[in-house]
Short mmCIF file of C-alpha atoms in Angstrom, two decimals:
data_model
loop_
_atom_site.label_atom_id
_atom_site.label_comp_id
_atom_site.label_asym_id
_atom_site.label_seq_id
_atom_site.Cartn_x
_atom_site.Cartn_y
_atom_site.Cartn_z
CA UNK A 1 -34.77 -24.31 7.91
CA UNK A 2 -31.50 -22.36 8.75
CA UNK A 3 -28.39 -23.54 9.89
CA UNK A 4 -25.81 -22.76 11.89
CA UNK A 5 -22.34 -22.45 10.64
CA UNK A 6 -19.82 -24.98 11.85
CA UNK A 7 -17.24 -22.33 12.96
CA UNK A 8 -14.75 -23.24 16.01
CA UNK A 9 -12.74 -20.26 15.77
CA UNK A 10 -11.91 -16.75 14.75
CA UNK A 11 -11.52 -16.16 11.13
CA UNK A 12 -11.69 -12.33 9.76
CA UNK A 13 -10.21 -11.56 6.81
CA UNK A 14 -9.75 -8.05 5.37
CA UNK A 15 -12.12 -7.12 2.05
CA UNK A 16 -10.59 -7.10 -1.24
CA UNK A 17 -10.93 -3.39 -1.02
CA UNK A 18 -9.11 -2.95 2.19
CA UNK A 19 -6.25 -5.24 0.62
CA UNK A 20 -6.19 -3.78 -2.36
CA UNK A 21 -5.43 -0.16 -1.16
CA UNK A 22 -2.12 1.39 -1.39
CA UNK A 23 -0.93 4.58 -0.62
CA UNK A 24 2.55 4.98 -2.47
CA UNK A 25 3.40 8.20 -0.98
CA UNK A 26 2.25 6.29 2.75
CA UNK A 27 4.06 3.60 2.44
CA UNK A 28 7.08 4.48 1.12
CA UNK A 29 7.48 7.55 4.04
CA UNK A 30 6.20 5.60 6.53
CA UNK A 31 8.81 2.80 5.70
CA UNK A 32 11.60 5.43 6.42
CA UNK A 33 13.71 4.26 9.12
CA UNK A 34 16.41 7.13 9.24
CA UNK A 35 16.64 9.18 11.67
CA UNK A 36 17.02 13.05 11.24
CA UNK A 37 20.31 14.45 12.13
CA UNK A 38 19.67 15.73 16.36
CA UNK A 39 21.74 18.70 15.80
CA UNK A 40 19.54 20.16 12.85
CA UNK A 41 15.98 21.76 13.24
CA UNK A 42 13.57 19.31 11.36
CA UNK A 43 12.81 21.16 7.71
CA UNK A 44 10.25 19.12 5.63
CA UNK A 45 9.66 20.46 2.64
CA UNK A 46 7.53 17.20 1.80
CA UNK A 47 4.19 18.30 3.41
CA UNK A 48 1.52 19.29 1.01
CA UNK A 49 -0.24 21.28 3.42
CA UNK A 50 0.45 25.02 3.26
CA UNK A 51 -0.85 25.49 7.21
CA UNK A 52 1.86 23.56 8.75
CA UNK A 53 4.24 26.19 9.35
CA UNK A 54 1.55 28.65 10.58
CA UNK A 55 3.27 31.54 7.71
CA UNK A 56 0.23 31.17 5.51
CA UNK A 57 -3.06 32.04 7.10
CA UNK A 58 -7.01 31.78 5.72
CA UNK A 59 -8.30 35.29 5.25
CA UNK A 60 -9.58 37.18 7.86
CA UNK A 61 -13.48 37.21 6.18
CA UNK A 62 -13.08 33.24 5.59
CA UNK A 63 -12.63 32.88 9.37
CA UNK A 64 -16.05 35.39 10.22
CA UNK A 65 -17.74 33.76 7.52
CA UNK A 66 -17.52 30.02 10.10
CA UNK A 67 -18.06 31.40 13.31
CA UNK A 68 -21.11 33.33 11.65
CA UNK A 69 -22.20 29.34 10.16
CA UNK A 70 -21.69 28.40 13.64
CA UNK A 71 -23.59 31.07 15.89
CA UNK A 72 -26.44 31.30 13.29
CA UNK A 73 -27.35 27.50 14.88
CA UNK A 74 -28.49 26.93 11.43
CA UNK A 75 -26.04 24.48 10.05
CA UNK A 76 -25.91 21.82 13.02
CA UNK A 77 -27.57 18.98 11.23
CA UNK A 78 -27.80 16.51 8.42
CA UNK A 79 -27.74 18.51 5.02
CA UNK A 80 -29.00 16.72 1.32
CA UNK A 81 -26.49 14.17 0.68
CA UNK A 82 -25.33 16.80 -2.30
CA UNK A 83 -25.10 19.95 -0.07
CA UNK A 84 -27.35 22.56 1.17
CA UNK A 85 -29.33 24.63 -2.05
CA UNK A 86 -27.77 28.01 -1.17
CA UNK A 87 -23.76 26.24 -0.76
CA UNK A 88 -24.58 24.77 -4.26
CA UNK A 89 -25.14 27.79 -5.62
CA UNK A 90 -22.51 30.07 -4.24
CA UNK A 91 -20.04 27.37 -5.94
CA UNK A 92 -22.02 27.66 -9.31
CA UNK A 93 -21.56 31.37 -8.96
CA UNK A 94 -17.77 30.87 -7.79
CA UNK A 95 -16.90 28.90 -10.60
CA UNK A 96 -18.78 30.30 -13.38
CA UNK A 97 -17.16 32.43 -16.08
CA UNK A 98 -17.50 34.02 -19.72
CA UNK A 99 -16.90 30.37 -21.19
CA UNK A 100 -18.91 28.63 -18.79
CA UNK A 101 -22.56 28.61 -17.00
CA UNK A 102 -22.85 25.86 -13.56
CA UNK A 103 -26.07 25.66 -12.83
CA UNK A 104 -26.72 24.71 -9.07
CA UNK A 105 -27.81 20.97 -9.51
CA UNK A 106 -24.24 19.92 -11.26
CA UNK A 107 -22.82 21.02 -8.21
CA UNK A 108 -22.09 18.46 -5.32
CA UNK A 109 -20.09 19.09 -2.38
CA UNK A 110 -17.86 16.79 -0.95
CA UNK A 111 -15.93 15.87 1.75
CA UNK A 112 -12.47 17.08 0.71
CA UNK A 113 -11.23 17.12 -3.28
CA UNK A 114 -9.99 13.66 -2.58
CA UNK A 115 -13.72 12.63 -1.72
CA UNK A 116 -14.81 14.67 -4.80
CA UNK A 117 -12.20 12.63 -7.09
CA UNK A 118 -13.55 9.18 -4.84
CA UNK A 119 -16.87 9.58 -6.16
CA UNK A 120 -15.91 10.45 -10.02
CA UNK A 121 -13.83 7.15 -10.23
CA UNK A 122 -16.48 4.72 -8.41
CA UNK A 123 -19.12 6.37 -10.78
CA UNK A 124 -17.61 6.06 -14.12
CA UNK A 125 -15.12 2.92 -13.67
CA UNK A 126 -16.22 -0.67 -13.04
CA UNK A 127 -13.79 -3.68 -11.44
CA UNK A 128 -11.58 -4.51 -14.87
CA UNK A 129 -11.64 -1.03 -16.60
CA UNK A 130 -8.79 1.26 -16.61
CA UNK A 131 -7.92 5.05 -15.86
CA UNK A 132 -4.94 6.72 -17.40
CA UNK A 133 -3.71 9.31 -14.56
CA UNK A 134 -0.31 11.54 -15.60
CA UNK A 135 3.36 10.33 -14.15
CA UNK A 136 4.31 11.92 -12.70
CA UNK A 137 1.38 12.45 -10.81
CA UNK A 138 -0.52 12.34 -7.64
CA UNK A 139 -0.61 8.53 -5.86
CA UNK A 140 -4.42 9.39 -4.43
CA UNK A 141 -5.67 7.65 -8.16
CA UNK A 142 -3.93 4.87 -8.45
CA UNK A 143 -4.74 4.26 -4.68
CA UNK A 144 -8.62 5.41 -5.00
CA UNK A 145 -8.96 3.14 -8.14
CA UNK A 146 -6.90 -0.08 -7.33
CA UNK A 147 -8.70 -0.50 -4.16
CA UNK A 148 -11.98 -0.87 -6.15
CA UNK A 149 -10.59 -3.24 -8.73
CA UNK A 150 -10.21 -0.40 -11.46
CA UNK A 151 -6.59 -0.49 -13.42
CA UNK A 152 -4.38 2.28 -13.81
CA UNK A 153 -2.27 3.31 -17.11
CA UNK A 154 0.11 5.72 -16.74
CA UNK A 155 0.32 8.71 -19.68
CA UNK A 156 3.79 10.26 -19.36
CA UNK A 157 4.27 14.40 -18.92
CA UNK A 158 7.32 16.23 -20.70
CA UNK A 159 9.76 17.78 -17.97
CA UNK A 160 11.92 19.04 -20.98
CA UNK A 161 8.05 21.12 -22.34
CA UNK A 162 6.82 22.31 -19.05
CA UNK A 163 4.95 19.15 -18.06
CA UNK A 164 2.79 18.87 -20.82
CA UNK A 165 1.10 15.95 -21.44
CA UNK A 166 2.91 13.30 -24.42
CA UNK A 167 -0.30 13.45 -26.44
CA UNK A 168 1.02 10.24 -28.47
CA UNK A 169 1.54 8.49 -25.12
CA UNK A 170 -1.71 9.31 -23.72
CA UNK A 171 -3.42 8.21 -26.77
CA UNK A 172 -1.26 5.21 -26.92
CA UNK A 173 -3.02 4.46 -23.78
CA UNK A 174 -6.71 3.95 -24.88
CA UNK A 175 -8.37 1.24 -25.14
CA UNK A 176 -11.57 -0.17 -25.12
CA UNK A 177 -11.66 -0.93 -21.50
CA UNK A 178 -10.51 3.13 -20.69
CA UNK A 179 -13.46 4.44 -18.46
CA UNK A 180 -11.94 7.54 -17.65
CA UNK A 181 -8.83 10.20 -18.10
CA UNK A 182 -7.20 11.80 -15.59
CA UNK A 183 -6.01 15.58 -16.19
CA UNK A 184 -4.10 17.05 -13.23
CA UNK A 185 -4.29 21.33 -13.90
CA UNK A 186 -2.79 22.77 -11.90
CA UNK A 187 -0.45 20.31 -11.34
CA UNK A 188 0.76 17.90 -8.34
CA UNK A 189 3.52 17.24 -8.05
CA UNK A 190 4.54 19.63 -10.95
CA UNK A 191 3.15 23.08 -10.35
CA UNK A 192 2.64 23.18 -14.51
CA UNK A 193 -0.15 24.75 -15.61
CA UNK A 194 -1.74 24.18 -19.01
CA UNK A 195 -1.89 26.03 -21.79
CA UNK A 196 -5.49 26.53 -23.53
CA UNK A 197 -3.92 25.16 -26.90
CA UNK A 198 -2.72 22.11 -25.11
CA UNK A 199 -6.15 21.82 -23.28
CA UNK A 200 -7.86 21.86 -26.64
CA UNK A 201 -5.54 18.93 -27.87
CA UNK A 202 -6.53 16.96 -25.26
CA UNK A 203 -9.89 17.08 -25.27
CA UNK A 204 -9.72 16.33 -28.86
CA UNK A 205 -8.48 13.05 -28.39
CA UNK A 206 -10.93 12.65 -25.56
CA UNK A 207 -13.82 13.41 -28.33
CA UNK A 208 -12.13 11.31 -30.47
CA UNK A 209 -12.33 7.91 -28.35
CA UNK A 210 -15.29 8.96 -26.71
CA UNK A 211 -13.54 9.08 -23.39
CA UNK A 212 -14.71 11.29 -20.78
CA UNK A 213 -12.27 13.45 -18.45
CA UNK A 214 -12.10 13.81 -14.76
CA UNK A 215 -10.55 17.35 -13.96
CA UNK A 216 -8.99 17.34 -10.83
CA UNK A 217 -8.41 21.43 -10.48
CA UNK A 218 -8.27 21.95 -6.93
CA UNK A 219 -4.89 24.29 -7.86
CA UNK A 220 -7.35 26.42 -9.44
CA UNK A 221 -6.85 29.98 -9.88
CA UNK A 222 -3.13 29.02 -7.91
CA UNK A 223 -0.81 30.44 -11.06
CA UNK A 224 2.23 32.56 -11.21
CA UNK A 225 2.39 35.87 -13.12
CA UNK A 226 2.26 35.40 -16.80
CA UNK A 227 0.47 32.53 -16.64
CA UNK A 228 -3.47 32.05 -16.83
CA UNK A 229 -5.81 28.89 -15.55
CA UNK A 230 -8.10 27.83 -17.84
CA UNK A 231 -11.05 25.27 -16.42
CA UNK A 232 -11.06 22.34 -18.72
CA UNK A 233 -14.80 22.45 -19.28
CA UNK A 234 -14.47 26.14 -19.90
CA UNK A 235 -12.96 24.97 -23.79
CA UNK A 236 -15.20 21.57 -23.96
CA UNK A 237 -18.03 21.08 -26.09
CA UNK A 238 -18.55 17.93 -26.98
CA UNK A 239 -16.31 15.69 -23.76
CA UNK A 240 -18.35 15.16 -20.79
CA UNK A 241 -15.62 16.43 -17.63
CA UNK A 242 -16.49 15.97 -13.79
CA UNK A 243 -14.25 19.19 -12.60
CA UNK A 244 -13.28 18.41 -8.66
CA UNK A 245 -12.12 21.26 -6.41
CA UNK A 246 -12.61 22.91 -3.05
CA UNK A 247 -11.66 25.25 -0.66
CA UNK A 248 -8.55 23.45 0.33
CA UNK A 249 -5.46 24.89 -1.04
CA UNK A 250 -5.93 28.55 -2.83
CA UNK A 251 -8.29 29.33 0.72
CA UNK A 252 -5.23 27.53 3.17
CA UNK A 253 -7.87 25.06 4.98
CA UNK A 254 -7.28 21.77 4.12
CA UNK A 255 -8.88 20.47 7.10
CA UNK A 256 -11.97 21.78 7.01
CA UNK A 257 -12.91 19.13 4.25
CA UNK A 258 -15.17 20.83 1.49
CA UNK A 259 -14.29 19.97 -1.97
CA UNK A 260 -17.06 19.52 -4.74
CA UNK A 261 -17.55 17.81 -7.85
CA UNK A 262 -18.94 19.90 -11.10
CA UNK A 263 -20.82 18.09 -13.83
CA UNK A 264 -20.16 19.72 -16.98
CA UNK A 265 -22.19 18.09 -19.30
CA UNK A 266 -23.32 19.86 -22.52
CA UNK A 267 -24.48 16.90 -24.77
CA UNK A 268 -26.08 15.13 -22.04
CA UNK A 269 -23.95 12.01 -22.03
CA UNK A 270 -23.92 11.81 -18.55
CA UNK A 271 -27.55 11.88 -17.63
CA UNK A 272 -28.37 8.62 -18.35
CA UNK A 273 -26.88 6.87 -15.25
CA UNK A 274 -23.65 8.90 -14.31
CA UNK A 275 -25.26 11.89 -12.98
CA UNK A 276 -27.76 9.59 -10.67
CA UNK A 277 -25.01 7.73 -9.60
CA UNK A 278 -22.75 10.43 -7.96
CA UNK A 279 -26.10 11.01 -6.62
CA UNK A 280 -26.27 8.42 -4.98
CA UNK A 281 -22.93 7.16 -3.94
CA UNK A 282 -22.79 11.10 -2.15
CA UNK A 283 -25.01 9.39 0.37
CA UNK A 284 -22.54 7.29 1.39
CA UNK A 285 -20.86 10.05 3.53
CA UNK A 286 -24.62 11.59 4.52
CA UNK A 287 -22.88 14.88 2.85
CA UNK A 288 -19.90 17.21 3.79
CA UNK A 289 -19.31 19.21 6.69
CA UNK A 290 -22.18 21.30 7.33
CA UNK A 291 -21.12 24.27 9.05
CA UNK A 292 -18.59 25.20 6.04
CA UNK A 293 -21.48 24.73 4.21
CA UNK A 294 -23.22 27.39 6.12
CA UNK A 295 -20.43 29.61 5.48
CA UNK A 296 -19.26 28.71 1.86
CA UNK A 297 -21.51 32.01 0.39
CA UNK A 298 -19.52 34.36 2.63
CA UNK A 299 -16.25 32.90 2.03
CA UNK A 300 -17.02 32.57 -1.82
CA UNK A 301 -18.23 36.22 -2.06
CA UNK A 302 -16.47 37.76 0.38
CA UNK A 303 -12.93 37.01 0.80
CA UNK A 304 -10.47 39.93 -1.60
CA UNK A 305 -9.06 40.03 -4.32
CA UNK A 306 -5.82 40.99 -2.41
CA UNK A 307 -5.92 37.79 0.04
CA UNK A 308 -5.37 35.97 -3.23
CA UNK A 309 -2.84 38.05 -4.90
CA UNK A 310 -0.54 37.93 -1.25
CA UNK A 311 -0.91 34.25 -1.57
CA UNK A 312 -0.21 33.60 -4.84
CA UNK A 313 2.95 36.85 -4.42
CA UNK A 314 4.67 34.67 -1.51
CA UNK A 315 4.61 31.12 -3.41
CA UNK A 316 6.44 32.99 -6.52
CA UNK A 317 9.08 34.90 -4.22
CA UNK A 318 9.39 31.44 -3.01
CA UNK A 319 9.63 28.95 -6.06
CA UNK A 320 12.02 31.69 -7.44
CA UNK A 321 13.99 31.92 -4.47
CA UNK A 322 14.60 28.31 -4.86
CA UNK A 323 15.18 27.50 -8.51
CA UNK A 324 17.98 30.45 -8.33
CA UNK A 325 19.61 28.32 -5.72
CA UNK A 326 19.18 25.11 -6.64
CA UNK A 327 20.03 25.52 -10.26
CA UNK A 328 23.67 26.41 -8.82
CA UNK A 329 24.05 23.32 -7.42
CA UNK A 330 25.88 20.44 -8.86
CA UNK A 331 24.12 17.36 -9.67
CA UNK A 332 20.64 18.68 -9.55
CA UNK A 333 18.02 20.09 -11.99
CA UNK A 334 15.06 21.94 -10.76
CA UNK A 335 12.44 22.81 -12.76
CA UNK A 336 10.35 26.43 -12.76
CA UNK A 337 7.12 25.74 -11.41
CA UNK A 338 4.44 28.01 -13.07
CA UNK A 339 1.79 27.52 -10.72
CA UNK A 340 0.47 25.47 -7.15
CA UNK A 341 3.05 24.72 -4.33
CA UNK A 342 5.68 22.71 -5.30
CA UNK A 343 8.70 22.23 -7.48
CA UNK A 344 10.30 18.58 -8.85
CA UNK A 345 13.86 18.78 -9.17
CA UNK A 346 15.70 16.14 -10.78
CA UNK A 347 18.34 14.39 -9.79
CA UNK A 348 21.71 13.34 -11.80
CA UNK A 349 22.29 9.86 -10.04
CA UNK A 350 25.32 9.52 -12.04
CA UNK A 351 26.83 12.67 -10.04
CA UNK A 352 26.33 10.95 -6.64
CA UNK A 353 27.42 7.29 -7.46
CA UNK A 354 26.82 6.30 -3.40
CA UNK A 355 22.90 6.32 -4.32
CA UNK A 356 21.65 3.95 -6.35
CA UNK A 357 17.89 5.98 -6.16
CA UNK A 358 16.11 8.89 -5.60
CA UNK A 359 14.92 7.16 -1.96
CA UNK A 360 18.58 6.40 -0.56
CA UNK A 361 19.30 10.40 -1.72
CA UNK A 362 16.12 11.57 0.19
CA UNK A 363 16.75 9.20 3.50
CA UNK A 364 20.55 9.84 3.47
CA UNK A 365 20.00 14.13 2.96
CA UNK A 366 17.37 13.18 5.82
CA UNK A 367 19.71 11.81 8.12
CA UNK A 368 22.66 14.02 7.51
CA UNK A 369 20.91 17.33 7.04
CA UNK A 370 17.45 16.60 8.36
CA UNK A 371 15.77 18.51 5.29
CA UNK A 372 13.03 15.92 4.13
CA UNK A 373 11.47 15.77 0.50
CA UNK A 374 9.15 13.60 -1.13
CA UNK A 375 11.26 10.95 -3.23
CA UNK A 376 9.88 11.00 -7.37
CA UNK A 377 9.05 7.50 -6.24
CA UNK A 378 6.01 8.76 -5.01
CA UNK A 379 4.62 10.25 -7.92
CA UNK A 380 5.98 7.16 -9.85
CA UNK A 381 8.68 9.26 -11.39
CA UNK A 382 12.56 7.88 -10.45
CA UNK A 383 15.37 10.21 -10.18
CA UNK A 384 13.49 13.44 -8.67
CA UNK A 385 13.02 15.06 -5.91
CA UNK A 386 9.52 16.90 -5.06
CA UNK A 387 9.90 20.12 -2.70
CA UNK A 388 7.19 22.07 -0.98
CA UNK A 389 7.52 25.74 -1.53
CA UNK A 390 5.16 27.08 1.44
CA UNK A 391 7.46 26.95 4.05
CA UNK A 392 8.68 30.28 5.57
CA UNK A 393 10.74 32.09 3.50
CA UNK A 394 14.01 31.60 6.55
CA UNK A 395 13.45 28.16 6.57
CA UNK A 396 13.49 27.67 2.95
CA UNK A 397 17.15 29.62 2.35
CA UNK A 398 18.06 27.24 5.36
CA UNK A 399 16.85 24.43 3.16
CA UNK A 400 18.66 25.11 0.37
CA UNK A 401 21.48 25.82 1.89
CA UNK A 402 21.83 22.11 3.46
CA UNK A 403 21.30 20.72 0.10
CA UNK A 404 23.93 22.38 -1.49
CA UNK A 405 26.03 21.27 1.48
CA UNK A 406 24.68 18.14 1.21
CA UNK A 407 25.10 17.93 -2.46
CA UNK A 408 28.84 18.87 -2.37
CA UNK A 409 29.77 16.36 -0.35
CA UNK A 410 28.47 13.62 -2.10
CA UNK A 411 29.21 14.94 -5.27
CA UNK A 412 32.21 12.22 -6.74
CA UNK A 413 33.31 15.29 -8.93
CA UNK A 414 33.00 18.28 -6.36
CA UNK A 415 33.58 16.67 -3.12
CA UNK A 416 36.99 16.54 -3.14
CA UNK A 417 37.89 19.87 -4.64
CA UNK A 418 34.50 21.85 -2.78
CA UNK A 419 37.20 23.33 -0.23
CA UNK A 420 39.18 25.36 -3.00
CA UNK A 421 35.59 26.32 -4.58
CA UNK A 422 34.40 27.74 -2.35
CA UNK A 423 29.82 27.99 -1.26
CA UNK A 424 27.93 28.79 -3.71
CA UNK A 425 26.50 32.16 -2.58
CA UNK A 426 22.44 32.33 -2.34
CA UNK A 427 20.47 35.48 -3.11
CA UNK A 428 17.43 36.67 -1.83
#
């Protein structure tokens, strides 16, 4: 016989999951109290979203390929919780090369990389295992994995070598309980990009422990001159990788949500349970947004060669234009990006004694010269500064320039003498 429950008032609590997630980069912006100076336009180079200033556009056959998706009337309903047959295999085709054969049912398409890298952590991690993800390094792990009761270990990356990985700390790391590695290429927030050598040792300890690798690579293809991006699973043979990208950043539509997961898989580790399980868990979301679905052939196919190059041109210019500045002023560090949208800077604490962090720099640079950056708190990396390097090419001299001015003020070693120095000229 059932019973009723003896309850005489409200009592909802929150899940564990709910509690348990954390946005670092959230909270710690959100929890900004300062106030940007009224006289000064608002310039925040924190945003990692290379529409907001309107300077960098999708590609003219991108847009035709959605209003085609959408006037066809074909794409207005549910899809197959993995994407629609012909979607599936314009992204095999897409990310196919001389290395590397997808085949159409290791493709599933997602709503947004950050679904795609969702999925790949609730399918290979249980409550009590542990990821390693990079520090720096983007907060979406750490927050996708501690909500589900999955631990995080940190592998450190080598400012002084171009952001490569510390192999010794990363293998350091392993243990018994590791379910999964993290590799960030292209990187966020350090616009590295990998070199196939260091790739290879990677994967070799990988092999070695028997560890497989999620490949978050939605900066694919995003690299400077001189530089080449080589997909992980492109140099794998024997480590199982679950490669996530999308359309979001090298096609400027972040909001439009389609990101996918690949399932490179050669030995057929995965098969067993893996494979059926990102199968399943895509049903959770009924699939991604259908009518970019309908248009992801066109857009794959169709959009130039030259769309990319512009892109790719104007982020240089940019991350050049900045690093020539910025390594002129005192008390700051930046380091050339070779790839993606952003630059960390570091930040000589000693050289500004009225800081005691990289936060009270960021919220007091806010205040006085209303120029906003992500503190290296965010990426779980003290004494740095992340900037954004899409902005428009006026605002970011303007930017610059107010952190020099900034900088120079608050400099205990220039700020008295600054008036006999003189500005530091900036060329572009």
């Amino acid at each position: 016989m059932s019973t009723t429950p003896n309850r005489n008032f409200w009592n909802i609590e929150a899940s564990h999951i709910a509690k348990n997630t954390y946005n670092p980069i959230r909270s710690i912006v959100e929890n900004i109290v300062t106030e940007p100076n009224p006289n000064k336009l608002m310039i925040a180079l924190s945003i990692g979203d290379p529409t907001t200033f309107g300077n960098l556009k999708p590609a003219r056959e991108v847009i035709e390929a959605v209003k085609e998706s959408i006037e066809s009337g074909l794409f207005n309903g549910y899809a197959p919780s993995t994407g629609y047959q012909k979607a599936r295999e314009a992204v095999a085709e897409y990310s196919s090369n001389e290395f590397v054969k997808v085949d159409p049912k290791d493709v599933i398409l997602c709503s947004g990389c950050s679904c795609a890298l969702d999925l790949c952590i609730t399918a290979l991690a249980r409550p009590g295992q542990n990821i390693l993800i990079p520090r720096p390094g983007f907060s979406i792990y750490r927050t996708l994995a501690e909500g589900l009761g999955i631990k995080v270990k940190s592998y450190n990356l080598l400012p002084e070598y171009g952001w490569e990985v510390n192999l010794d700390d990363l293998e350091a790391q392993i243990d018994e309980n590791t379910a999964a590695i993290i590799i960030n290429n292209p990187s966020n927030p350090c616009g590295s990009v990998f070199s196939r050598g260091h790739l290879a040792d990677l994967l070799e300890i990988a092999a070695r422990y028997y560890v497989p690798i999620i490949a978050d690579e939605i900066y694919e293809h995003m690299v400077f001159p001189g530089r080449s991006f080589h997909p992980l699973a492109s140099i794998s043979v024997d480590v199982p990788i679950l490669s996530c990208s999308g359309l979001t950043k090298r096609f400027l539509v972040p909001g439009w949500r389609m990101g996918w997961i690949i399932i490179h898989d050669r030995q057929n580790i995965l098969d067993k349970e893996i494979r059926k399980g990102l199968q399943c868990l895509s049903q959770r979301i009924i699939g991604s947004n259908t009518i970019v679905q309908g248009a992801l052939p066109a857009i794959l196919q169709n959009t130039p060669q030259k769309f990319y190059d512009d892109v790719i041109e104007t982020l240089y210019e940019h991350s050049r234009l900045a690093y020539s500045h910025i390594s002129k002023i005192p008390g700051l560090k930046p380091i050339m990006p070779d790839g993606a949208m952003y630059m960390m800077v570091y930040i000589n604490l000693a050289c500004f004694t009225e800081f005691k962090s990289d936060l009270e720099f960021v919220q007091c640079m806010l205040m006085e010269e209303s120029v906003f950056c992500l503190p290296g708190q965010c990426f779980d990396y003290p004494s740095y500064i992340r900037l954004v390097i899409t902005v428009p090419k006026d605002m970011l001299v303007e930017a610059c320039l107010r952190i020099q001015d900034f900088c120079e003020r608050h400099h205990c070693k220039t700020s008295q003498t600054i008036n006999e120095l003189g500005r530091i000229e900036i060329e572009y």
